[in-house]
Short mmCIF file of C-alpha atoms in Angstrom, two decimals:
data_model
loop_
_atom_site.label_atom_id
_atom_site.label_comp_id
_atom_site.label_asym_id
_atom_site.label_seq_id
_atom_site.Cartn_x
_atom_site.Cartn_y
_atom_site.Cartn_z
CA UNK A 1 29.36 -32.31 -82.51
CA UNK A 2 28.79 -35.84 -83.73
CA UNK A 3 25.43 -37.80 -83.63
CA UNK A 4 26.04 -39.59 -80.32
CA UNK A 5 26.94 -36.39 -78.51
CA UNK A 6 23.89 -34.63 -79.78
CA UNK A 7 21.77 -37.45 -78.56
CA UNK A 8 23.05 -37.40 -75.17
CA UNK A 9 22.75 -33.79 -75.07
CA UNK A 10 19.17 -33.94 -75.88
CA UNK A 11 18.52 -36.56 -73.57
CA UNK A 12 20.04 -34.68 -70.65
CA UNK A 13 17.80 -31.67 -71.64
CA UNK A 14 14.78 -33.97 -71.37
CA UNK A 15 15.91 -34.58 -67.78
CA UNK A 16 15.85 -30.94 -66.47
CA UNK A 17 12.21 -30.59 -65.90
CA UNK A 18 11.63 -33.64 -64.17
CA UNK A 19 14.61 -33.27 -62.09
CA UNK A 20 13.63 -29.90 -60.99
CA UNK A 21 9.84 -31.10 -60.14
CA UNK A 22 11.31 -33.72 -57.99
CA UNK A 23 13.56 -31.46 -56.30
CA UNK A 24 10.39 -29.02 -55.73
CA UNK A 25 8.64 -32.04 -54.46
CA UNK A 26 11.39 -33.13 -52.03
CA UNK A 27 11.80 -29.41 -50.71
CA UNK A 28 7.99 -29.33 -49.91
CA UNK A 29 8.50 -32.90 -48.21
CA UNK A 30 11.48 -31.63 -46.16
CA UNK A 31 9.34 -28.64 -45.22
CA UNK A 32 6.29 -30.46 -44.33
CA UNK A 33 8.65 -33.16 -41.98
CA UNK A 34 10.14 -30.00 -40.16
CA UNK A 35 6.80 -28.59 -39.19
CA UNK A 36 5.69 -32.22 -37.90
CA UNK A 37 8.88 -32.49 -36.16
CA UNK A 38 8.19 -29.00 -34.65
CA UNK A 39 4.80 -29.93 -33.57
CA UNK A 40 5.94 -33.29 -32.16
CA UNK A 41 8.75 -31.43 -30.30
CA UNK A 42 5.83 -28.89 -28.99
CA UNK A 43 3.85 -32.42 -27.80
CA UNK A 44 6.69 -33.80 -26.05
CA UNK A 45 7.52 -30.64 -24.04
CA UNK A 46 4.02 -31.02 -22.57
CA UNK A 47 4.13 -34.53 -22.09
CA UNK A 48 2.07 -35.97 -24.62
CA UNK A 49 3.01 -39.23 -25.92
CA UNK A 50 0.00 -39.50 -28.32
CA UNK A 51 2.09 -39.75 -31.54
CA UNK A 52 4.43 -42.70 -30.95
CA UNK A 53 4.23 -44.59 -34.01
CA UNK A 54 5.82 -47.98 -32.49
CA UNK A 55 3.53 -47.82 -29.47
CA UNK A 56 1.00 -47.42 -31.82
CA UNK A 57 2.12 -50.28 -33.91
CA UNK A 58 2.43 -52.46 -31.05
CA UNK A 59 -1.19 -51.91 -30.17
CA UNK A 60 -2.37 -52.81 -33.56
CA UNK A 61 -0.18 -55.93 -33.61
CA UNK A 62 0.47 -57.23 -30.25
CA UNK A 63 2.39 -60.45 -31.35
CA UNK A 64 4.91 -58.01 -33.17
CA UNK A 65 8.72 -59.39 -32.88
CA UNK A 66 11.42 -57.18 -32.49
CA UNK A 67 12.41 -57.78 -35.79
CA UNK A 68 8.92 -56.33 -37.01
CA UNK A 69 9.40 -53.40 -34.60
CA UNK A 70 12.78 -52.61 -36.24
CA UNK A 71 11.50 -53.06 -39.79
CA UNK A 72 8.51 -50.48 -38.99
CA UNK A 73 11.14 -48.39 -37.59
CA UNK A 74 13.23 -48.43 -40.71
CA UNK A 75 9.97 -47.90 -42.66
CA UNK A 76 9.29 -44.75 -40.85
CA UNK A 77 12.55 -43.28 -41.50
CA UNK A 78 13.28 -44.53 -44.99
CA UNK A 79 11.60 -41.41 -46.98
CA UNK A 80 13.96 -39.16 -44.85
CA UNK A 81 16.86 -41.20 -45.49
CA UNK A 82 16.11 -41.21 -49.20
CA UNK A 83 15.45 -37.45 -49.39
CA UNK A 84 18.81 -36.33 -47.47
CA UNK A 85 20.80 -38.71 -49.80
CA UNK A 86 19.27 -38.10 -53.36
CA UNK A 87 18.29 -34.44 -53.00
CA UNK A 88 22.20 -33.50 -53.47
CA UNK A 89 22.62 -35.76 -56.34
CA UNK A 90 19.72 -34.23 -57.91
CA UNK A 91 20.94 -31.04 -57.43
CA UNK A 92 24.24 -32.00 -59.08
CA UNK A 93 22.40 -32.99 -61.99
CA UNK A 94 20.05 -29.95 -62.26
CA UNK A 95 23.43 -27.93 -61.99
CA UNK A 96 25.16 -29.45 -64.58
CA UNK A 97 22.28 -29.74 -67.38
CA UNK A 98 22.01 -25.85 -67.73
CA UNK A 99 25.70 -25.45 -67.70
CA UNK A 100 25.94 -26.49 -71.38
CA UNK A 101 23.29 -24.13 -72.59
CA UNK A 102 25.58 -21.54 -70.60
CA UNK A 103 28.98 -22.51 -72.15
CA UNK A 104 27.34 -22.19 -75.49
CA UNK A 105 25.76 -18.88 -74.60
CA UNK A 106 29.43 -17.60 -73.15
CA UNK A 107 30.86 -18.77 -76.50
CA UNK A 108 28.31 -17.13 -78.74
CA UNK A 109 28.64 -13.81 -76.56
CA UNK A 110 25.60 -14.22 -75.39
CA UNK A 111 25.69 -12.93 -71.45
CA UNK A 112 21.87 -12.99 -71.27
CA UNK A 113 21.53 -16.51 -72.02
CA UNK A 114 24.64 -17.51 -69.82
CA UNK A 115 22.97 -15.64 -66.63
CA UNK A 116 19.57 -17.43 -67.36
CA UNK A 117 21.35 -20.99 -67.71
CA UNK A 118 23.31 -20.30 -64.14
CA UNK A 119 20.38 -18.87 -62.47
CA UNK A 120 18.60 -22.16 -63.14
CA UNK A 121 21.87 -24.24 -62.17
CA UNK A 122 22.70 -22.30 -58.98
CA UNK A 123 19.22 -22.25 -57.75
CA UNK A 124 18.72 -25.70 -58.30
CA UNK A 125 21.72 -26.77 -56.37
CA UNK A 126 20.79 -24.46 -53.47
CA UNK A 127 17.26 -26.08 -52.98
CA UNK A 128 18.86 -29.59 -53.38
CA UNK A 129 21.45 -28.52 -50.49
CA UNK A 130 18.67 -27.25 -48.27
CA UNK A 131 16.54 -29.99 -48.93
CA UNK A 132 19.08 -32.55 -47.87
CA UNK A 133 20.17 -30.43 -45.02
CA UNK A 134 16.57 -29.80 -43.79
CA UNK A 135 15.76 -33.82 -44.11
CA UNK A 136 19.05 -34.99 -42.43
CA UNK A 137 18.32 -32.73 -39.40
CA UNK A 138 14.75 -34.22 -38.92
CA UNK A 139 15.99 -37.65 -39.78
CA UNK A 140 18.65 -37.48 -36.96
CA UNK A 141 15.94 -36.32 -34.27
CA UNK A 142 13.24 -38.93 -35.70
CA UNK A 143 15.77 -41.79 -35.56
CA UNK A 144 16.53 -40.86 -32.00
CA UNK A 145 13.10 -40.41 -31.19
CA UNK A 146 12.18 -43.81 -32.51
CA UNK A 147 15.02 -45.62 -30.98
CA UNK A 148 14.29 -44.61 -27.51
CA UNK A 149 10.67 -45.72 -28.38
CA UNK A 150 11.97 -49.12 -29.23
CA UNK A 151 14.38 -49.15 -26.10
CA UNK A 152 11.26 -48.45 -24.06
CA UNK A 153 8.87 -50.95 -25.43
CA UNK A 154 11.60 -53.75 -25.57
CA UNK A 155 12.42 -53.10 -21.87
CA UNK A 156 8.59 -52.76 -20.64
CA UNK A 157 7.05 -55.76 -22.92
CA UNK A 158 7.95 -59.28 -23.55
CA UNK A 159 8.61 -59.14 -27.33
CA UNK A 160 8.97 -62.61 -28.91
CA UNK A 161 12.26 -62.35 -30.68
CA UNK A 162 13.80 -64.90 -33.31
CA UNK A 163 17.09 -63.05 -33.72
CA UNK A 164 18.54 -60.07 -31.95
CA UNK A 165 18.60 -57.64 -34.50
CA UNK A 166 20.38 -54.36 -34.74
CA UNK A 167 18.49 -51.21 -36.04
CA UNK A 168 20.81 -49.42 -38.52
CA UNK A 169 20.28 -45.89 -39.84
#
């Protein structure tokens, strides 16, 4: 292995721990948002509308335009969008980094070293895919609820508007 290849290998190894930490934090975030979704679902079934973020935003900012409401909606779902899209990429990174040591262990006849590297690789990708799936599920429902809320606000209030905006998710 030449110097450039060695440098790239060492740099990639340095990223394994930070990537695993970020994946762990994303997994915790996905679990948290799933819990809040469950709680909000229960509140919606009993007819409570206390946790409507766009309505609360309108109360705090009575002169808010439609564009401001749409921007608020996008800000509310942005962390879920990022999590659902970035987690699989980080899972792939966390899978590929241990594959180098696993291949070296195979060539050296070290089955134990190979197994340890593969455990990290497969565990990381499973956590990443679970995180992405869970956050995408929550994102889909939250986006629908927020769009319904936006439609209700726009239908019941006179909202100043400069441009007719479209909410993209």
